[in-house]
Amino acid sequence: MAPRLLLILVQIIISTCKLTKAATLPNFTSILIFGDSTVDTGNNNFINTFFKGNHLPYGQNFSGHIPTGRFSNGKLIPDIIANFLGIKQTVPPSLDPNLSDDDLRTGVSFASAGSGYDILTTVVTNVIPVSKQLDQFKSYKAKLSRIVGNTEAKDIIQKSLVVISAGTNDFGFNYYLLPFRRAQFDVSSYQDFLQKAIQDYVKELYNQGCRTIAIAGLPPMGCLPLLITARFKFLLDRTCLEDENADARSYNQKLVKLLPQLQASLPGSRIVYADIYTPLLDMVNNPQKYGFTTINRGCCGTGILEAAFLCNPETPTCTTPSQFLFWDSIHPSEAAYKALADFLEKQFVQSIQ
């Protein structure tokens, strides 16, 4: 009898937790993702670019040890958040030709690794700019309408959680490394240029029926292993670049001020800021709190250069990726994404109420 009572008690606790969670969150019908490699679940697999993650060792800790195009060893933030919200376990890429009707009903990712708000950011990599991801979204809406009808499709879009995560490539691989935008803008003006693009983007999503939109700020860019290496800081000094972190902080401060104004201009909208800078910097400064032993290089290869095609089946990897903040020289490990998602989930619950 005791084991039976214990089982009943466990079931009651689980049910109570689910009810509590449901009471604190809106009932999102789907999740729609726009942005760069932090949220691209495989779209670059289907376009002509060298910037792909559809080969091992990417995905080595994903279910089935399958390289799906995600730039990490496992799941990304969209997958973790979709599961947290009770929508589904993983978020498929919108360009996957084998999407099911249920995939479309519950949402997809339109993101493209290497992308940015600035159209010039994608010139070298030939990936899908954030602005062009809107075209994919419109095609998705048309498919959804054919499946469920116009009325239900409109309702699904309105009750979706939209997530936008971009901007790092605009600075890290455009403004800092290429001469064109630096000749036009100082850092502050370039921040304003990108955030004007965000305003226009959110307004277009609103016009397309989206109402709840979470927009990620910039991470501590100066702590990305590849950007540290770009300053010719190879082995002896792998500390974060404070000037690039300062650029990220000032950008985020502007974004925090912008979003409430943008929300006020769009009746019925809920536009929230997703702070990724604070938790990621805390992982750098307090790695032991998260179980990390290595924070200034990735698990793949040397960890200071390898990403995309340089992180390939011939590249050796560390034996304990969960102890690395970064998977390759740019992208966080699944362990880091899980810790980041935990922070964002708490922040989101507070901001959406």
CSV table of C-alpha atoms in Angstrom, one decimal:
chain,number,residue,atom,x,y,z
A,1,MET,CA,0.0,0.0,0.0
A,2,ALA,CA,2.8,2.4,0.9
A,3,PRO,CA,4.4,2.3,-2.6
A,4,ARG,CA,0.9,2.9,-4.1
A,5,LEU,CA,0.3,5.9,-1.9
A,6,LEU,CA,3.7,7.3,-2.7
A,7,LEU,CA,3.0,7.0,-6.4
A,8,ILE,CA,-0.4,8.8,-6.0
A,9,LEU,CA,1.4,11.6,-4.0
A,10,VAL,CA,4.0,12.0,-6.8
A,11,GLN,CA,1.3,12.2,-9.4
A,12,ILE,CA,-0.5,14.9,-7.3
A,13,ILE,CA,2.7,16.9,-7.0
A,14,ILE,CA,3.4,16.7,-10.7
A,15,SER,CA,-0.2,17.7,-11.6
A,16,THR,CA,-0.1,20.6,-9.1
A,17,CYS,CA,3.2,21.9,-10.7
A,18,LYS,CA,1.6,21.7,-14.2
A,19,LEU,CA,-1.4,23.6,-13.0
A,20,THR,CA,0.7,26.3,-11.3
A,21,LYS,CA,2.8,26.7,-14.5
A,22,ALA,CA,-0.3,26.9,-16.6
A,23,ALA,CA,-1.8,29.5,-14.3
A,24,THR,CA,1.3,31.8,-14.7
A,25,LEU,CA,1.7,31.6,-18.5
A,26,PRO,CA,-0.5,32.5,-21.4
A,27,ASN,CA,-1.7,29.6,-23.5
A,28,PHE,CA,0.6,29.9,-26.5
A,29,THR,CA,-0.5,27.8,-29.4
A,30,SER,CA,2.8,27.9,-31.2
A,31,ILE,CA,6.3,29.4,-31.3
A,32,LEU,CA,7.8,31.3,-34.2
A,33,ILE,CA,11.5,32.0,-34.3
A,34,PHE,CA,13.5,34.6,-36.3
A,35,GLY,CA,17.2,35.4,-36.1
A,36,ASP,CA,20.7,33.9,-36.4
A,37,SER,CA,22.6,30.7,-35.4
A,38,THR,CA,21.5,30.9,-31.7
A,39,VAL,CA,18.0,30.0,-32.9
A,40,ASP,CA,18.5,28.4,-36.3
A,41,THR,CA,17.3,24.8,-35.9
A,42,GLY,CA,18.5,23.7,-39.4
A,43,ASN,CA,17.4,26.2,-42.2
A,44,ASN,CA,21.0,26.6,-43.5
A,45,ASN,CA,20.9,22.9,-44.4
A,46,PHE,CA,18.6,23.9,-47.3
A,47,ILE,CA,20.4,26.9,-48.7
A,48,ASN,CA,23.6,27.3,-50.7
A,49,THR,CA,26.0,28.5,-47.9
A,50,PHE,CA,29.2,27.1,-46.4
A,51,PHE,CA,27.9,28.1,-43.0
A,52,LYS,CA,26.2,24.9,-41.9
A,53,GLY,CA,26.1,22.7,-38.8
A,54,ASN,CA,24.6,19.6,-40.4
A,55,HIS,CA,27.6,17.4,-39.7
A,56,LEU,CA,29.2,15.8,-36.7
A,57,PRO,CA,30.4,16.7,-34.1
A,58,TYR,CA,27.5,19.1,-34.1
A,59,GLY,CA,24.5,17.4,-32.6
A,60,GLN,CA,26.5,14.6,-30.9
A,61,ASN,CA,24.4,15.0,-27.8
A,62,PHE,CA,21.1,15.6,-29.6
A,63,SER,CA,18.6,12.8,-29.5
A,64,GLY,CA,19.9,10.0,-31.7
A,65,HIS,CA,23.3,11.8,-31.9
A,66,ILE,CA,22.0,13.4,-35.1
A,67,PRO,CA,23.6,16.6,-36.6
A,68,THR,CA,20.4,18.6,-37.4
A,69,GLY,CA,22.0,21.9,-38.4
A,70,ARG,CA,21.9,23.3,-34.9
A,71,PHE,CA,25.1,25.0,-34.1
A,72,SER,CA,25.7,23.2,-30.8
A,73,ASN,CA,26.2,19.7,-29.4
A,74,GLY,CA,22.5,19.4,-28.5
A,75,LYS,CA,19.3,21.5,-28.3
A,76,LEU,CA,19.0,25.3,-28.7
A,77,ILE,CA,17.0,27.9,-26.8
A,78,PRO,CA,13.9,27.5,-29.1
A,79,ASP,CA,13.7,23.8,-28.3
A,80,ILE,CA,14.0,24.3,-24.6
A,81,ILE,CA,11.5,27.2,-24.4
A,82,ALA,CA,9.0,25.3,-26.6
A,83,ASN,CA,9.2,22.4,-24.2
A,84,PHE,CA,8.9,24.6,-21.2
A,85,LEU,CA,5.7,26.1,-22.6
A,86,GLY,CA,4.3,22.7,-23.3
A,87,ILE,CA,4.2,23.3,-27.1
A,88,LYS,CA,6.6,20.5,-28.3
A,89,GLN,CA,10.0,19.0,-27.7
A,90,THR,CA,11.9,20.6,-30.6
A,91,VAL,CA,11.2,23.4,-33.1
A,92,PRO,CA,11.8,22.4,-36.8
A,93,PRO,CA,13.3,24.7,-39.4
A,94,SER,CA,10.7,26.3,-41.7
A,95,LEU,CA,12.6,25.2,-44.9
A,96,ASP,CA,12.4,21.5,-44.1
A,97,PRO,CA,10.4,20.0,-47.0
A,98,ASN,CA,9.0,17.2,-44.7
A,99,LEU,CA,7.1,19.4,-42.2
A,100,SER,CA,3.9,17.8,-41.0
A,101,ASP,CA,0.7,19.7,-40.5
A,102,ASP,CA,1.2,19.6,-36.8
A,103,ASP,CA,4.7,21.1,-37.2
A,104,LEU,CA,3.1,24.0,-39.0
A,105,ARG,CA,0.4,24.4,-36.4
A,106,THR,CA,2.8,24.5,-33.5
A,107,GLY,CA,5.4,26.7,-35.1
A,108,VAL,CA,8.8,26.7,-36.8
A,109,SER,CA,12.1,28.6,-36.9
A,110,PHE,CA,12.8,30.9,-39.8
A,111,ALA,CA,16.3,31.8,-38.5
A,112,SER,CA,19.4,31.4,-40.5
A,113,ALA,CA,22.9,31.0,-38.9
A,114,GLY,CA,25.2,33.9,-39.8
A,115,SER,CA,22.3,36.3,-40.2
A,116,GLY,CA,21.7,39.8,-38.9
A,117,TYR,CA,19.5,42.8,-39.0
A,118,ASP,CA,21.9,44.5,-41.4
A,119,ILE,CA,21.6,43.2,-45.0
A,120,LEU,CA,25.4,43.6,-45.4
A,121,THR,CA,26.1,41.1,-42.7
A,122,THR,CA,25.0,38.2,-44.9
A,123,VAL,CA,26.9,39.2,-48.1
A,124,VAL,CA,29.9,37.0,-47.4
A,125,THR,CA,28.0,34.0,-46.0
A,126,ASN,CA,25.1,34.0,-48.4
A,127,VAL,CA,22.6,33.2,-45.6
A,128,ILE,CA,19.1,34.5,-45.1
A,129,PRO,CA,19.0,38.1,-43.7
A,130,VAL,CA,16.5,38.6,-40.9
A,131,SER,CA,14.6,41.0,-43.2
A,132,LYS,CA,14.1,38.2,-45.8
A,133,GLN,CA,12.9,35.8,-43.1
A,134,LEU,CA,9.7,37.7,-43.2
A,135,ASP,CA,9.1,36.3,-46.7
A,136,GLN,CA,9.4,32.8,-45.3
A,137,PHE,CA,6.9,33.8,-42.6
A,138,LYS,CA,4.4,35.0,-45.1
A,139,SER,CA,4.8,31.7,-47.1
A,140,TYR,CA,4.3,29.8,-43.8
A,141,LYS,CA,1.1,31.7,-43.1
A,142,ALA,CA,-0.3,30.8,-46.5
A,143,LYS,CA,0.5,27.1,-45.9
A,144,LEU,CA,-1.1,27.3,-42.4
A,145,SER,CA,-4.2,28.8,-43.8
A,146,ARG,CA,-4.6,26.0,-46.4
A,147,ILE,CA,-4.4,23.5,-43.5
A,148,VAL,CA,-6.6,25.0,-40.9
A,149,GLY,CA,-8.5,27.8,-42.7
A,150,ASN,CA,-8.0,31.6,-42.5
A,151,THR,CA,-9.8,32.1,-39.3
A,152,GLU,CA,-7.9,29.5,-37.3
A,153,ALA,CA,-4.6,30.4,-38.9
A,154,LYS,CA,-5.1,34.0,-37.8
A,155,ASP,CA,-5.9,32.8,-34.2
A,156,ILE,CA,-2.8,30.6,-34.1
A,157,ILE,CA,-0.6,33.5,-35.2
A,158,GLN,CA,-2.1,35.9,-32.7
A,159,LYS,CA,-1.6,33.4,-29.9
A,160,SER,CA,2.0,32.5,-30.9
A,161,LEU,CA,5.1,33.4,-29.0
A,162,VAL,CA,7.5,35.2,-31.4
A,163,VAL,CA,11.2,35.2,-30.6
A,164,ILE,CA,13.8,37.3,-32.3
A,165,SER,CA,17.5,36.7,-31.6
A,166,ALA,CA,20.0,38.6,-33.8
A,167,GLY,CA,22.6,41.4,-33.7
A,168,THR,CA,25.8,39.6,-32.7
A,169,ASN,CA,26.8,38.9,-36.3
A,170,ASP,CA,26.1,42.5,-37.2
A,171,PHE,CA,28.8,43.6,-34.8
A,172,GLY,CA,31.1,40.6,-34.5
A,173,PHE,CA,31.4,39.7,-38.2
A,174,ASN,CA,30.4,43.0,-39.9
A,175,TYR,CA,31.1,46.1,-38.0
A,176,TYR,CA,34.2,44.9,-36.2
A,177,LEU,CA,35.8,43.0,-39.1
A,178,LEU,CA,34.6,44.7,-42.3
A,179,PRO,CA,35.3,48.3,-43.2
A,180,PHE,CA,32.0,49.4,-44.8
A,181,ARG,CA,29.8,50.2,-41.8
A,182,ARG,CA,32.6,51.6,-39.7
A,183,ALA,CA,33.1,54.1,-42.5
A,184,GLN,CA,29.5,55.1,-42.2
A,185,PHE,CA,28.7,54.9,-38.5
A,186,ASP,CA,30.3,55.2,-35.1
A,187,VAL,CA,29.3,52.5,-32.6
A,188,SER,CA,26.4,54.4,-31.2
A,189,SER,CA,25.0,55.3,-34.6
A,190,TYR,CA,25.3,51.7,-35.8
A,191,GLN,CA,23.3,50.6,-32.7
A,192,ASP,CA,20.6,53.1,-33.6
A,193,PHE,CA,20.7,51.9,-37.2
A,194,LEU,CA,20.1,48.3,-36.1
A,195,GLN,CA,17.4,49.2,-33.6
A,196,LYS,CA,15.5,51.2,-36.3
A,197,ALA,CA,15.5,47.9,-38.3
A,198,ILE,CA,14.1,46.1,-35.2
A,199,GLN,CA,11.3,48.7,-34.9
A,200,ASP,CA,10.3,48.3,-38.5
A,201,TYR,CA,10.5,44.5,-38.2
A,202,VAL,CA,8.3,44.3,-35.1
A,203,LYS,CA,5.8,46.6,-36.8
A,204,GLU,CA,5.6,44.3,-39.8
A,205,LEU,CA,5.2,41.3,-37.6
A,206,TYR,CA,2.4,43.1,-35.8
A,207,ASN,CA,0.7,43.9,-39.1
A,208,GLN,CA,1.0,40.2,-40.0
A,209,GLY,CA,-1.0,39.3,-36.8
A,210,CYS,CA,1.7,38.7,-34.2
A,211,ARG,CA,1.1,40.1,-30.7
A,212,THR,CA,3.6,38.6,-28.2
A,213,ILE,CA,7.2,39.2,-29.2
A,214,ALA,CA,10.4,38.6,-27.2
A,215,ILE,CA,13.5,40.3,-28.5
A,216,ALA,CA,16.9,39.2,-27.3
A,217,GLY,CA,19.6,41.7,-26.6
A,218,LEU,CA,23.3,41.2,-27.3
A,219,PRO,CA,25.4,38.7,-25.4
A,220,PRO,CA,28.8,39.7,-23.9
A,221,MET,CA,30.3,39.7,-27.3
A,222,GLY,CA,33.8,40.3,-26.0
A,223,CYS,CA,33.8,36.9,-24.4
A,224,LEU,CA,33.2,34.9,-27.6
A,225,PRO,CA,36.3,32.8,-28.1
A,226,LEU,CA,36.6,33.7,-31.8
A,227,LEU,CA,36.4,37.4,-31.2
A,228,ILE,CA,39.1,37.1,-28.5
A,229,THR,CA,41.2,35.3,-31.1
A,230,ALA,CA,40.5,38.0,-33.7
A,231,ARG,CA,42.4,40.4,-31.3
A,232,PHE,CA,45.4,38.1,-31.6
A,233,LYS,CA,44.9,36.9,-28.0
A,234,PHE,CA,45.7,33.2,-28.6
A,235,LEU,CA,46.9,31.3,-25.5
A,236,LEU,CA,48.4,33.5,-22.9
A,237,ASP,CA,45.6,36.0,-22.4
A,238,ARG,CA,42.1,34.8,-23.1
A,239,THR,CA,40.2,37.3,-21.1
A,240,CYS,CA,37.1,39.0,-22.4
A,241,LEU,CA,37.3,42.2,-24.5
A,242,GLU,CA,35.8,44.9,-22.4
A,243,ASP,CA,35.3,47.4,-25.2
A,244,GLU,CA,33.1,44.9,-27.1
A,245,ASN,CA,31.2,44.0,-23.9
A,246,ALA,CA,30.6,47.7,-23.3
A,247,ASP,CA,29.2,48.0,-26.8
A,248,ALA,CA,26.8,45.2,-26.0
A,249,ARG,CA,25.7,46.8,-22.7
A,250,SER,CA,25.0,50.2,-24.3
A,251,TYR,CA,23.1,48.5,-27.1
A,252,ASN,CA,21.0,46.6,-24.6
A,253,GLN,CA,20.3,49.7,-22.6
A,254,LYS,CA,18.9,51.4,-25.7
A,255,LEU,CA,16.8,48.3,-26.5
A,256,VAL,CA,15.4,48.2,-23.0
A,257,LYS,CA,14.2,51.8,-23.4
A,258,LEU,CA,12.9,51.3,-27.0
A,259,LEU,CA,10.7,48.3,-26.4
A,260,PRO,CA,8.1,49.8,-24.0
A,261,GLN,CA,7.7,52.7,-26.5
A,262,LEU,CA,7.2,50.3,-29.3
A,263,GLN,CA,4.7,48.3,-27.4
A,264,ALA,CA,2.7,51.5,-26.5
A,265,SER,CA,2.5,52.3,-30.3
A,266,LEU,CA,1.0,48.9,-31.1
A,267,PRO,CA,-2.4,48.3,-29.3
A,268,GLY,CA,-2.8,44.8,-27.9
A,269,SER,CA,0.9,43.9,-28.2
A,270,ARG,CA,3.2,42.5,-25.6
A,271,ILE,CA,6.8,43.2,-26.5
A,272,VAL,CA,9.4,42.0,-24.0
A,273,TYR,CA,13.2,42.2,-23.7
A,274,ALA,CA,15.1,39.0,-23.3
A,275,ASP,CA,18.3,39.6,-21.3
A,276,ILE,CA,21.0,37.2,-22.4
A,277,TYR,CA,23.9,39.4,-21.4
A,278,THR,CA,23.5,39.0,-17.6
A,279,PRO,CA,23.3,35.2,-17.4
A,280,LEU,CA,26.1,34.6,-19.9
A,281,LEU,CA,28.4,37.0,-18.2
A,282,ASP,CA,27.6,35.3,-14.9
A,283,MET,CA,28.6,32.0,-16.4
A,284,VAL,CA,31.9,33.6,-17.4
A,285,ASN,CA,32.5,35.1,-14.0
A,286,ASN,CA,31.1,32.3,-11.9
A,287,PRO,CA,31.6,29.1,-13.9
A,288,GLN,CA,31.7,26.8,-11.0
A,289,LYS,CA,28.0,27.7,-10.2
A,290,TYR,CA,27.0,26.1,-13.5
A,291,GLY,CA,29.5,23.2,-13.5
A,292,PHE,CA,31.8,24.8,-16.1
A,293,THR,CA,35.5,24.3,-16.0
A,294,THR,CA,36.4,26.0,-19.3
A,295,ILE,CA,34.9,29.4,-20.4
A,296,ASN,CA,37.3,30.9,-22.9
A,297,ARG,CA,37.5,28.3,-25.6
A,298,GLY,CA,35.1,25.9,-27.2
A,299,CYS,CA,34.9,22.1,-26.9
A,300,CYS,CA,35.5,21.5,-30.6
A,301,GLY,CA,39.1,21.4,-31.7
A,302,THR,CA,41.3,24.1,-30.2
A,303,GLY,CA,38.1,26.0,-29.4
A,304,ILE,CA,39.6,29.3,-30.4
A,305,LEU,CA,39.0,29.2,-34.2
A,306,GLU,CA,36.7,26.2,-35.1
A,307,ALA,CA,33.1,26.8,-36.2
A,308,ALA,CA,30.9,25.6,-39.1
A,309,PHE,CA,33.1,23.7,-41.6
A,310,LEU,CA,36.2,24.0,-39.4
A,311,CYS,CA,34.4,22.0,-36.7
A,312,ASN,CA,33.9,18.8,-38.6
A,313,PRO,CA,34.0,15.0,-38.2
A,314,GLU,CA,37.8,15.1,-38.3
A,315,THR,CA,38.1,17.6,-35.5
A,316,PRO,CA,38.8,16.2,-32.1
A,317,THR,CA,36.4,17.3,-29.3
A,318,CYS,CA,36.6,17.5,-25.6
A,319,THR,CA,35.3,14.5,-23.6
A,320,THR,CA,33.1,16.6,-21.2
A,321,PRO,CA,31.1,19.2,-23.3
A,322,SER,CA,28.8,19.8,-20.3
A,323,GLN,CA,31.8,21.4,-18.6
A,324,PHE,CA,32.4,23.9,-21.4
A,325,LEU,CA,30.5,27.2,-21.7
A,326,PHE,CA,31.1,27.1,-25.5
A,327,TRP,CA,30.7,24.3,-27.9
A,328,ASP,CA,32.7,25.8,-30.7
A,329,SER,CA,34.5,29.2,-31.0
A,330,ILE,CA,31.2,31.1,-31.3
A,331,HIS,CA,28.3,29.1,-30.0
A,332,PRO,CA,27.3,28.0,-26.5
A,333,SER,CA,27.1,24.4,-25.5
A,334,GLU,CA,23.8,22.7,-24.8
A,335,ALA,CA,24.6,23.0,-21.0
A,336,ALA,CA,25.0,26.7,-21.4
A,337,TYR,CA,21.8,27.0,-23.4
A,338,LYS,CA,19.9,25.1,-20.7
A,339,ALA,CA,21.3,27.4,-18.0
A,340,LEU,CA,20.4,30.4,-20.1
A,341,ALA,CA,16.9,29.1,-20.8
A,342,ASP,CA,16.3,28.6,-17.1
A,343,PHE,CA,17.1,32.3,-16.5
A,344,LEU,CA,15.0,33.4,-19.5
A,345,GLU,CA,12.0,31.3,-18.4
A,346,LYS,CA,11.9,33.0,-15.0
A,347,GLN,CA,12.4,36.4,-16.6
A,348,PHE,CA,9.7,35.7,-19.1
A,349,VAL,CA,7.1,34.6,-16.6
A,350,GLN,CA,7.7,37.8,-14.6
A,351,SER,CA,7.5,40.1,-17.6
A,352,ILE,CA,4.5,38.6,-19.3
A,353,GLN,CA,2.2,38.7,-16.2
